[in-house]
Amino acid sequence: MYRYDEFDAQFVKERVAQFRYQVERRLAGELTEDEFKPLRLMNGLYLQLHAYMLRVAVPYGTLSGKQLRMLAHIARKYDKGYGHFTTRTNIQFNWIKLVDVPDILADLASVEMHCIQTSGNCIRNVTADQFAGATDEEIEDPRPLSEIIRQWSSLHPEFVFLARKFKIAVGATEKDRAALLFHDMAVQIVKNAEGRTGYKVYAGGGMGRTPYIAQVMREFVEREDILAYLEAVLRVYNQDSRRDNIHKQRIKILVNAVGIEEMRKRADREFVEIKANGTLQLPQEELDRIAAYFAPPAFEVLSNEEPTSLDPTFKNWLSQNVSKHRAPGYAIATISLKPIGGVPGDATAEQMDALAELLDEYGMAEIRVSHEQNLVLPHARKKDLPAIYKKLKALHLATPNAGLVTDIIACPGLDYCDLANARSIPIAQDIARRFENLDRQHDIGELKIKISGCVNACGHHHAGHIGILGVDKKGVEYYQLQLGGSGAEDASIGDIMGPGFTAHDIGPAVERVVDTYVKLRHNGERFLDTYRRVGMEPFKNMAYLEQMYAAH
Amino acid sequence: MAATPALQVLTANRLRDGDVVYWRNGAWVDHFRDADLFDSKASADAALAAAQAFVKGRVVVNPYLFGVRNEAGRLRAIEEREIVRSQGPSIRRDLGKQVMDSFDVQI
């Protein structure tokens, strides 16, 4: 895991002291709310419906046991005993008091954590594949580059006043688990025709009000040039983005306004200039130095035999939540934060503490957060899986639904969020209960439902095989259905079905859509494949059926 | 522009802890049931103007008026957002203001 160097430690410590003073000045009346708001946002502090909300960065989704324990401590001491893992792989606390925040930041700093780059118009906390360093599919671990991007971006003097937020993700496999193509900029670690490792860079993806899929800026950037190239793209964005209209400020609007060819030309001009200066070259030694922090644990020589258990439910979990690891005798285990009827992404202080204990007990150094709001044990010994499962089950953390219809992404929605137009969580809970039967879930297969409570799309509804967007119609919550989105390597934006459904009707409509798929699918087709083959019409006809009957 | 609702309540968030508060007789109270009900635009606007002193005094942030309606003898916020604010998360009935009392107000 990455460990702070002296500079990092000092930087975070100073930020805590600065914010403590800023809070004091705010409470003393030396700063107005308008003056204070950008300062608190720079430290991840929002004012939501019920209280302040603090968003803590989990860089590239990696947490140590010690950090997990600190999050549990914060949940217990300063919040109401739980936290919410987000689609940016961060964690949010919902019931924070402004007066406590300086102490919370100090507690976080003591375990090398902070809330920097979790809000505001900056380069946000970098995300990566939650299977990084563990999957046999990857070219190399994407986290060293993620950390290098973090170091480059945290205090970048040129990019502290961007037009809008800027999100970057890094992946290193063909299979995209990090929704790369929905990012402002994404880096995919690739090999070129000569077998050399480098980077494919995308830009212009995003969700929100105007969703776009990122386009390729450059097929191959050499290792030493990556920061220079990222800086070149950022420069173009910083100079040319629309600052006059909040709906047109993201890079996706610029890329689609000027066209990808023109974007490439503009970025190339900057790239040449930056390269000529030679200041942003990334030496291999530096890359190696950072990569050493992310070195995998020393894997034991173990039998690769599949584990068995007397518990008949273990098999379901093993087949659904456990993935192939690069080392024989090891496995990647997804811990579902989607118990049927629970709040997607929520974890209690007791669960976080118990997971930290689990890490210690089974010799695991870290846990991961996925953008799908689950946790991941990246390096579990196969022989330990039955015991790990037993413990997870006791903690209500063993729901065997990874990637299934009940593994739903949902933003906090109107239950917590000041921006939301409608609630997301109760809709997720209703849908999960409808599909609770595990045999039915298995029969349906991979189906990604994603729910957002407003157009900002924190719940990734555009990328859902079934996406749900909550809207407000004269104070009443309605839900639009979208079909055919994907946040994976086959990225697509969902198509809007038509008029919205009430909170009462959306669950049954989703069920009819899924039943339609089951009837129409060809052998081996996922929901997404069937939708792409047959289109909206049959689903639409069935989704609105009840309403049509009701109308006549 | 939407017409001003016939009945309004003044709310804000407390600066120190972000808690939701309501205006009552020149001060702030914790519960919707205790809030002053304004049945004229003039009285609502006067309260909103008076609330600015509490913004300056660092007691609250962002005071604003919201519409309520009389629903079968009970006062309810018109917008779902204000119902959630006055109660707490609908998916956690064990948290927020709803723990202390019910949201609906008998009149």
XYZ file of C-alpha atoms in Angstrom:
659
model
C 0.000 0.000 0.000
C 1.069 3.539 -0.572
C 2.591 5.193 2.499
C 2.889 8.928 2.916
C 6.300 10.446 2.471
C 7.300 13.506 4.477
C 5.782 15.846 1.910
C 2.416 14.073 1.901
C 2.284 13.964 5.694
C 3.131 17.648 5.981
C 0.643 18.606 3.265
C -2.238 16.762 4.928
C -1.257 18.046 8.393
C -1.155 21.613 7.146
C -4.532 21.220 5.492
C -6.037 20.060 8.800
C -4.585 23.111 10.572
C -5.798 25.435 7.817
C -9.302 24.063 7.958
C -9.382 24.209 11.759
C -8.575 27.915 11.515
C -11.133 28.405 8.721
C -13.867 26.795 10.828
C -12.890 29.004 13.776
C -13.101 32.081 11.574
C -16.470 30.992 10.201
C -17.882 30.463 13.687
C -16.419 33.798 14.807
C -18.101 35.578 11.935
C -14.902 36.475 10.089
C -16.015 34.446 7.073
C -19.490 34.536 5.546
C -21.110 31.342 4.258
C -20.339 32.430 0.700
C -16.671 32.813 1.605
C -16.563 29.620 3.636
C -18.411 27.294 1.253
C -15.569 26.850 -1.269
C -13.172 26.233 1.620
C -15.322 23.517 3.165
C -15.902 21.947 -0.242
C -12.134 21.748 -0.712
C -12.272 19.482 2.331
C -15.181 17.342 1.206
C -17.736 18.977 3.491
C -21.243 19.482 2.113
C -24.409 20.723 3.798
C -27.111 18.178 3.029
C -30.736 17.786 4.066
C -30.269 16.762 7.695
C -26.723 17.781 8.576
C -23.261 18.252 7.100
C -21.934 15.373 5.039
C -18.222 14.593 4.977
C -16.839 12.737 1.975
C -13.586 10.964 2.761
C -11.266 10.052 -0.096
C -10.366 6.417 -0.612
C -7.708 6.809 -3.303
C -8.051 4.123 -5.969
C -10.397 2.332 -3.578
C -7.677 0.868 -1.367
C -8.011 0.777 2.432
C -5.854 -0.821 5.125
C -7.323 -2.449 8.203
C -6.078 0.469 10.271
C -7.881 2.920 8.010
C -11.057 0.846 8.114
C -10.914 0.926 11.904
C -10.564 4.690 11.813
C -13.613 4.983 9.551
C -15.507 2.837 12.064
C -14.304 5.102 14.860
C -15.485 8.206 12.996
C -18.851 6.600 12.264
C -19.255 5.812 15.927
C -17.883 8.954 17.527
C -18.990 11.684 15.158
C -21.802 10.156 13.144
C -24.672 7.753 13.754
C -22.744 4.516 13.484
C -22.477 3.976 9.738
C -21.015 5.269 6.501
C -21.968 5.094 2.839
C -19.561 3.881 0.141
C -20.060 5.768 -3.105
C -19.663 5.245 -6.833
C -16.432 7.274 -6.608
C -15.154 4.620 -4.169
C -15.204 7.204 -1.382
C -17.042 6.987 1.916
C -19.557 9.547 3.119
C -20.718 10.269 6.646
C -24.206 11.719 6.786
C -24.621 13.274 10.221
C -21.538 15.384 10.716
C -21.342 18.546 12.842
C -19.270 21.395 11.473
C -17.597 21.932 14.840
C -16.300 18.327 14.820
C -14.783 18.369 11.339
C -11.289 19.658 12.270
C -10.939 16.815 14.789
C -12.232 14.290 12.256
C -9.695 15.488 9.690
C -6.942 15.154 12.306
C -8.098 11.613 13.080
C -8.082 10.799 9.371
C -4.606 12.292 8.920
C -3.312 10.007 11.666
C -4.008 7.045 9.343
C -2.921 8.815 6.156
C -6.408 9.763 5.020
C -8.100 13.032 4.115
C -11.016 14.583 2.272
C -8.973 16.437 -0.318
C -10.107 16.206 -3.963
C -13.492 14.783 -3.036
C -15.378 17.938 -3.964
C -15.076 21.203 -5.821
C -13.790 22.053 -9.285
C -10.553 20.149 -9.057
C -9.113 16.893 -10.349
C -10.991 14.467 -8.146
C -9.830 11.422 -6.279
C -8.551 8.954 -8.901
C -10.374 5.639 -9.144
C -9.101 2.294 -10.415
C -10.125 -1.315 -10.983
C -11.034 -2.853 -7.623
C -9.291 -6.078 -8.707
C -5.999 -4.203 -9.241
C -2.932 -6.237 -8.441
C -5.009 -9.374 -7.967
C -6.580 -10.254 -11.297
C -4.684 -12.334 -13.819
C -6.216 -10.251 -16.612
C -4.207 -7.093 -16.057
C -1.037 -5.898 -17.761
C 0.127 -4.310 -14.535
C -1.340 -2.833 -11.367
C -3.104 0.431 -12.307
C -2.669 1.948 -8.836
C 0.941 3.163 -9.096
C -0.076 5.352 -12.029
C -3.213 6.388 -10.123
C -1.018 7.514 -7.225
C 1.335 9.343 -9.576
C -1.666 11.159 -11.061
C -2.775 11.944 -7.511
C 0.629 13.455 -6.709
C 0.656 15.432 -9.944
C -2.873 16.738 -9.425
C -3.205 17.448 -5.684
C -1.471 20.798 -5.663
C -1.231 21.524 -9.361
C -1.079 25.329 -9.540
C -2.565 25.460 -13.020
C -5.573 23.295 -12.264
C -6.863 24.552 -8.913
C -9.524 26.647 -10.607
C -10.979 24.420 -13.265
C -14.332 25.249 -14.838
C -15.789 22.153 -13.254
C -14.854 18.921 -11.506
C -12.606 16.530 -13.404
C -12.692 12.789 -12.841
C -9.965 10.363 -13.864
C -9.955 6.566 -13.723
C -7.202 4.078 -14.508
C -7.617 0.494 -15.697
C -5.244 -2.179 -16.908
C -7.457 -4.888 -18.329
C -9.611 -5.397 -21.397
C -12.532 -5.915 -19.065
C -13.521 -2.552 -17.644
C -14.575 -2.684 -14.011
C -13.996 1.021 -13.355
C -16.439 2.622 -15.834
C -13.462 4.189 -17.616
C -15.465 5.443 -20.560
C -17.725 7.556 -18.388
C -14.842 9.613 -17.037
C -13.633 13.076 -18.000
C -10.369 11.358 -18.732
C -9.364 7.726 -18.487
C -6.120 5.860 -18.838
C -6.009 2.253 -19.907
C -2.704 0.486 -19.523
C -2.031 -1.322 -22.802
C 0.735 -2.966 -24.804
C 1.589 -1.728 -28.273
C 2.410 -3.845 -31.331
C 6.032 -4.139 -30.180
C 4.899 -5.448 -26.811
C 5.853 -2.268 -24.967
C 3.634 -1.169 -22.089
C 2.129 2.286 -22.333
C -1.146 4.102 -22.004
C -4.277 4.564 -24.055
C -5.875 7.865 -23.116
C -9.568 8.687 -23.418
C -11.337 11.971 -22.787
C -14.791 13.452 -22.846
C -16.846 10.829 -21.092
C -19.359 11.666 -18.423
C -22.833 11.170 -17.102
C -24.971 13.939 -15.639
C -27.441 15.971 -17.635
C -25.674 15.311 -20.950
C -24.089 11.860 -21.010
C -21.232 11.032 -23.377
C -18.915 8.113 -23.833
C -15.235 9.023 -23.760
C -13.334 8.984 -27.038
C -9.771 7.957 -27.692
C -7.420 10.919 -27.505
C -4.322 8.853 -28.178
C -3.944 5.139 -28.774
C -0.526 4.893 -27.195
C 1.351 7.232 -24.912
C 4.831 6.170 -23.829
C 5.340 5.594 -20.128
C 7.595 8.596 -19.540
C 5.188 10.897 -21.379
C 1.972 10.124 -19.539
C 1.934 13.095 -17.176
C 2.936 15.414 -20.002
C 0.064 14.126 -22.109
C -2.513 14.282 -19.313
C -1.343 17.810 -18.585
C -1.716 18.692 -22.266
C -5.355 17.530 -22.287
C -6.061 19.344 -19.031
C -4.549 22.521 -20.435
C -6.809 22.411 -23.452
C -9.786 21.853 -21.184
C -8.732 24.603 -18.790
C -8.259 27.115 -21.592
C -11.141 26.256 -23.878
C -13.959 25.049 -21.646
C -17.117 27.092 -21.312
C -17.052 28.882 -17.991
C -20.187 30.872 -18.790
C -22.739 28.068 -18.542
C -22.741 25.512 -15.726
C -24.347 22.898 -17.970
C -21.579 23.179 -20.541
C -18.482 23.243 -18.376
C -17.360 19.639 -18.417
C -14.751 18.414 -20.878
C -17.346 16.140 -22.523
C -19.096 19.238 -23.875
C -15.837 20.648 -25.234
C -14.802 17.352 -26.852
C -18.171 17.022 -28.547
C -18.349 20.674 -29.550
C -14.966 20.868 -31.278
C -14.730 17.203 -32.263
C -12.197 14.596 -31.257
C -9.825 15.397 -34.141
C -9.584 19.025 -33.114
C -9.172 18.040 -29.446
C -6.303 15.762 -30.415
C -4.646 18.559 -32.401
C -4.975 21.018 -29.558
C -3.670 18.493 -27.038
C -0.789 17.579 -29.340
C 0.290 21.232 -29.578
C 0.440 21.465 -25.800
C 2.084 18.068 -25.549
C 4.924 19.105 -27.839
C 5.479 22.238 -25.805
C 5.415 20.435 -22.459
C 7.747 17.738 -23.776
C 10.139 20.365 -25.107
C 10.370 21.824 -21.607
C 11.169 18.364 -20.361
C 9.778 19.100 -16.921
C 7.080 16.495 -16.802
C 8.944 13.396 -17.837
C 8.194 10.417 -15.666
C 11.411 8.501 -15.099
C 11.166 4.737 -14.856
C 12.914 4.871 -11.456
C 10.117 7.052 -10.086
C 7.474 4.769 -11.511
C 9.304 1.813 -9.962
C 9.606 3.597 -6.626
C 5.862 4.202 -6.450
C 5.074 0.734 -7.824
C 7.063 -0.788 -4.952
C 4.446 0.516 -2.513
C 1.848 -1.540 -4.339
C 3.888 -4.714 -4.540
C 1.635 -7.727 -4.021
C 1.999 -9.672 -0.799
C 4.451 -12.573 -0.868
C 2.086 -15.269 -2.094
C 2.473 -18.625 -0.417
C 2.716 -21.751 -2.502
C -0.759 -23.165 -2.075
C -2.943 -25.806 -3.560
C -5.303 -24.379 -6.138
C -8.041 -26.743 -5.103
C -11.539 -25.268 -4.843
C -12.583 -24.907 -1.217
C -15.523 -26.830 0.141
C -17.807 -26.233 3.068
C -20.570 -28.036 4.885
C -22.689 -24.901 4.571
C -24.807 -25.413 1.431
C -25.082 -21.640 0.872
C -21.296 -21.319 0.605
C -21.358 -22.685 -2.927
C -23.634 -19.895 -4.128
C -21.337 -17.276 -2.684
C -18.258 -19.003 -4.092
C -19.671 -19.121 -7.607
C -21.123 -15.603 -7.585
C -18.829 -13.444 -5.449
C -15.443 -15.089 -5.827
C -13.250 -14.331 -8.842
C -10.076 -15.760 -10.267
C -6.819 -14.548 -8.763
C -3.434 -14.306 -10.437
C -1.787 -16.580 -7.850
C -2.668 -20.272 -7.439
C -4.470 -20.943 -4.179
C -5.719 -17.368 -3.915
C -9.024 -15.743 -4.816
C -10.659 -12.337 -5.059
C -13.779 -12.148 -2.904
C -16.445 -9.508 -3.398
C -18.210 -8.504 -0.200
C -21.680 -7.421 -1.168
C -22.960 -4.270 0.509
C -26.343 -5.047 -1.035
C -28.245 -7.190 1.426
C -31.823 -7.657 0.220
C -33.800 -4.710 1.542
C -30.697 -2.927 2.841
C -29.195 0.399 1.812
C -26.787 -0.100 -1.108
C -23.267 0.885 -0.057
C -23.942 1.353 3.646
C -21.688 -0.279 6.222
C -21.938 -0.007 9.990
C -19.075 0.762 12.347
C -19.359 -2.793 13.692
C -19.070 -4.235 10.192
C -16.048 -2.077 9.389
C -14.317 -3.054 12.636
C -15.113 -6.707 12.087
C -13.767 -6.546 8.536
C -10.551 -4.995 9.816
C -10.292 -7.891 12.247
C -10.933 -10.319 9.398
C -8.059 -8.774 7.437
C -5.724 -9.269 10.405
C -6.910 -12.772 11.114
C -6.385 -14.012 7.574
C -3.182 -12.130 6.863
C -4.685 -9.678 4.408
C -3.282 -6.164 4.330
C -6.006 -4.354 2.467
C -9.573 -4.185 1.335
C -10.941 -2.440 -1.755
C -13.977 -0.317 -2.503
C -15.607 -0.792 -5.896
C -17.546 1.811 -7.850
C -20.446 -0.609 -7.639
C -20.536 0.151 -3.909
C -19.181 -3.169 -2.756
C -16.015 -4.131 -0.919
C -13.413 -6.580 -2.152
C -10.865 -8.837 -0.473
C -8.204 -8.826 -3.186
C -5.908 -11.507 -1.821
C -7.838 -14.193 0.050
C -6.380 -17.683 0.442
C -8.787 -20.164 -1.097
C -8.459 -22.481 1.869
C -9.631 -19.644 4.151
C -12.747 -18.893 2.118
C -15.151 -21.166 4.059
C -14.126 -19.517 7.341
C -14.197 -16.039 5.794
C -17.649 -16.736 4.406
C -18.904 -17.874 7.797
C -17.721 -14.628 9.366
C -19.130 -12.487 6.568
C -22.438 -14.265 6.891
C -22.599 -13.493 10.597
C -21.983 -9.843 9.708
C -24.751 -9.834 7.058
C -22.055 -9.263 4.465
C -22.300 -12.497 2.508
C -25.168 -11.820 0.112
C -24.246 -13.920 -2.949
C -25.417 -11.372 -5.513
C -22.333 -9.738 -7.101
C -23.314 -8.616 -10.604
C -26.872 -9.892 -10.266
C -30.156 -8.022 -10.438
C -30.148 -7.224 -6.701
C -26.586 -5.822 -6.764
C -28.038 -2.370 -7.382
C -26.135 0.911 -7.425
C -28.118 3.679 -5.764
C -27.111 7.199 -4.807
C -28.270 8.530 -1.407
C -31.093 10.344 -3.207
C -33.701 12.465 -1.483
C -33.300 10.593 1.784
C -30.079 12.548 2.350
C -28.990 14.646 -0.607
C -29.682 18.336 -1.050
C -29.505 18.050 -4.848
C -31.842 15.089 -5.218
C -35.295 15.307 -6.740
C -36.451 11.874 -5.692
C -35.526 9.033 -3.395
C -33.312 6.266 -4.767
C -32.788 3.916 -1.862
C -36.413 2.811 -1.311
C -36.688 2.042 -5.026
C -33.543 -0.108 -4.845
C -34.930 -1.867 -1.784
C -38.272 -2.554 -3.440
C -36.627 -3.977 -6.562
C -34.217 -6.120 -4.538
C -37.115 -7.606 -2.546
C -38.992 -8.423 -5.745
C -36.025 -10.445 -7.006
C -34.962 -11.871 -3.662
C -35.267 -15.488 -4.791
C -31.728 -16.561 -5.596
C -32.694 -19.149 -8.192
C -34.577 -16.454 -10.069
C -31.583 -14.121 -9.796
C -29.303 -16.807 -11.197
C -31.738 -17.506 -13.988
C -31.792 -13.798 -14.908
C -27.998 -13.648 -14.797
C -25.910 -10.504 -15.120
C -28.155 -7.480 -14.882
C -26.960 -4.116 -13.651
C -29.596 -1.805 -12.239
C -28.415 1.709 -11.416
C -30.526 4.401 -9.774
C -29.954 8.148 -9.460
C -32.150 10.614 -7.594
C -31.346 13.490 -9.947
C -29.736 14.263 -13.288
C -26.291 14.551 -11.727
C -26.214 10.762 -12.053
C -24.159 9.779 -9.002
C -26.057 6.488 -9.248
C -24.750 5.972 -12.836
C -28.247 5.459 -14.254
C -27.074 6.176 -17.811
C -24.763 3.162 -17.549
C -27.332 0.763 -16.109
C -28.529 -2.171 -18.166
C -31.667 -0.879 -16.513
C -31.237 2.718 -15.394
C -33.668 4.613 -13.220
C -33.717 8.370 -12.886
C -35.772 10.054 -10.187
C -37.442 13.299 -11.197
C -39.688 15.776 -9.444
C -43.076 16.571 -10.903
C -44.677 19.310 -8.852
C -43.300 17.951 -5.613
C -44.069 14.302 -6.402
C -41.380 11.710 -7.127
C -41.437 10.060 -10.551
C -39.011 7.600 -12.074
C -37.862 7.386 -15.676
C -36.695 4.055 -17.014
C -33.666 3.768 -19.269
C -32.586 0.565 -20.941
C -29.425 -0.602 -22.603
C -26.715 1.343 -20.803
C -23.371 -0.190 -19.894
C -20.473 1.069 -17.834
C -18.194 -1.754 -18.920
C -15.880 -2.164 -21.929
C -18.969 -2.314 -24.149
C -20.019 1.111 -22.850
C -23.295 2.572 -23.977
C -25.777 5.162 -22.786
C -29.219 3.887 -21.875
C -32.227 4.879 -23.975
C -35.071 6.665 -22.225
C -38.228 4.573 -22.385
C -40.883 7.255 -22.054
C -43.005 8.901 -19.369
C -41.993 8.260 -15.784
C -43.568 5.883 -13.282
C -44.671 6.676 -9.757
C -42.666 5.337 -6.819
C -45.374 2.716 -6.459
C -45.293 1.631 -10.117
C -41.569 1.648 -10.917
C -40.784 -1.660 -9.167
C -43.529 -3.607 -10.980
C -42.479 -1.971 -14.277
C -38.883 -3.137 -13.760
C -40.148 -6.612 -12.993
C -42.176 -6.695 -16.215
C -39.132 -5.509 -18.177
C -37.025 -8.311 -16.674
C -39.749 -10.890 -17.319
C -39.892 -9.714 -20.934
C -36.165 -10.341 -21.238
C -36.561 -13.838 -19.813
C -39.173 -14.581 -22.475
C -37.237 -13.053 -25.385
C -33.659 -14.050 -24.652
C -31.679 -16.393 -26.799
C -29.471 -18.952 -25.196
C -26.593 -17.301 -23.330
C -27.807 -13.758 -23.839
C -27.538 -11.287 -20.993
C -30.326 -8.727 -20.532
C -28.111 -6.184 -22.265
C -27.539 -8.445 -25.270
C -31.237 -9.121 -25.706
C -32.043 -5.427 -25.450
C -29.425 -4.618 -28.066
C -30.873 -7.256 -30.365
C -34.589 -6.511 -30.013
C -34.646 -2.823 -29.066
C -36.949 -0.861 -26.808
C -40.361 -1.720 -28.218
C -41.188 -5.073 -26.569
C -39.919 -3.853 -23.213
C -41.823 -0.621 -23.493
C -45.046 -2.390 -24.374
C -44.799 -4.569 -21.304
C -43.544 -1.880 -18.922
C -46.549 0.345 -19.578
C -49.043 -2.487 -19.868
C -50.641 -2.120 -16.457
C -50.934 1.599 -16.895
C -52.619 1.115 -20.249
C -55.170 -1.189 -18.652
C -55.670 1.302 -15.868
C -56.278 4.078 -18.372
C -59.092 2.279 -20.148
C -42.916 31.468 -11.677
C -44.870 29.264 -9.321
C -47.479 31.029 -7.244
C -46.652 31.523 -3.568
C -48.284 28.736 -1.561
C -51.103 29.897 0.709
C -49.407 28.526 3.825
C -45.683 28.758 4.460
C -43.098 27.802 7.059
C -39.614 29.266 7.466
C -36.670 26.906 7.833
C -32.856 26.924 7.858
C -29.929 24.753 8.907
C -28.037 25.507 12.075
C -24.484 26.587 11.320
C -22.664 24.612 14.019
C -24.139 21.203 13.312
C -26.243 21.564 10.166
C -29.407 20.474 11.988
C -32.738 21.491 10.457
C -34.518 24.261 12.369
C -37.805 26.124 12.013
C -38.831 29.673 12.790
C -41.091 30.336 15.725
C -41.818 33.710 17.149
C -38.456 35.297 16.375
C -36.354 32.271 17.284
C -35.504 28.792 15.992
C -37.013 25.517 17.125
C -36.119 21.934 16.265
C -39.453 20.605 15.091
C -41.819 21.353 12.291
C -44.769 20.884 14.613
C -43.640 23.920 16.609
C -43.060 26.177 13.601
C -44.961 29.379 12.939
C -47.390 29.078 10.068
C -47.611 32.069 7.758
C -50.852 32.552 5.898
C -49.862 35.747 4.125
C -46.945 36.593 1.899
C -46.275 39.722 3.924
C -45.914 37.892 7.237
C -43.747 35.172 5.648
C -41.463 37.715 3.983
C -41.174 39.684 7.202
C -40.021 36.557 9.047
C -37.550 35.748 6.292
C -36.157 39.270 6.537
C -35.903 38.970 10.318
C -34.078 35.643 9.915
C -31.207 37.414 8.170
C -30.063 38.695 11.566
C -29.488 35.059 12.559
C -27.462 34.460 9.413
C -25.314 37.440 10.303
C -25.162 36.234 13.869
C -23.823 32.847 12.683
C -26.732 30.892 14.117
C -28.157 29.532 10.865
C -27.391 29.285 7.156
C -29.663 29.503 4.158
C -33.074 30.407 5.587
C -35.973 29.933 3.176
C -39.725 29.551 3.059
C -41.523 26.421 1.928
C -45.141 25.676 1.225
C -47.338 23.513 3.403
C -50.894 22.368 2.995
C -53.705 21.272 5.183
C -54.297 17.628 4.433
C -57.336 16.243 6.239
C -56.682 18.321 9.296
C -52.929 17.789 9.296
C -50.214 20.110 8.095
C -47.850 18.617 5.554
C -45.081 20.102 3.489
C -46.033 20.254 -0.176
C -42.666 19.001 -1.372
C -41.266 15.583 -0.524
C -37.910 17.194 0.192
C -39.323 19.136 3.140
C -41.120 16.091 4.480
C -37.807 14.212 4.473
C -35.974 17.163 6.074
C -38.509 17.443 8.851
C -38.476 13.716 9.598
C -35.176 12.139 8.645
C -34.334 9.484 6.046
C -37.426 7.518 5.058
C -35.324 4.373 4.942
C -34.000 4.831 8.476
C -36.973 5.465 10.718
C -34.616 5.116 13.672
C -32.737 8.293 12.769
C -33.420 12.006 12.641
C -36.279 14.061 13.955
C -38.829 11.340 13.349
C -37.421 9.448 16.313
C -38.718 12.073 18.724
C -42.180 12.554 17.283
C -44.375 12.156 14.269
C -44.156 14.645 11.455
C -47.844 15.278 10.966
C -49.250 18.120 12.957
C -52.756 18.085 14.241
C -54.527 21.397 13.827
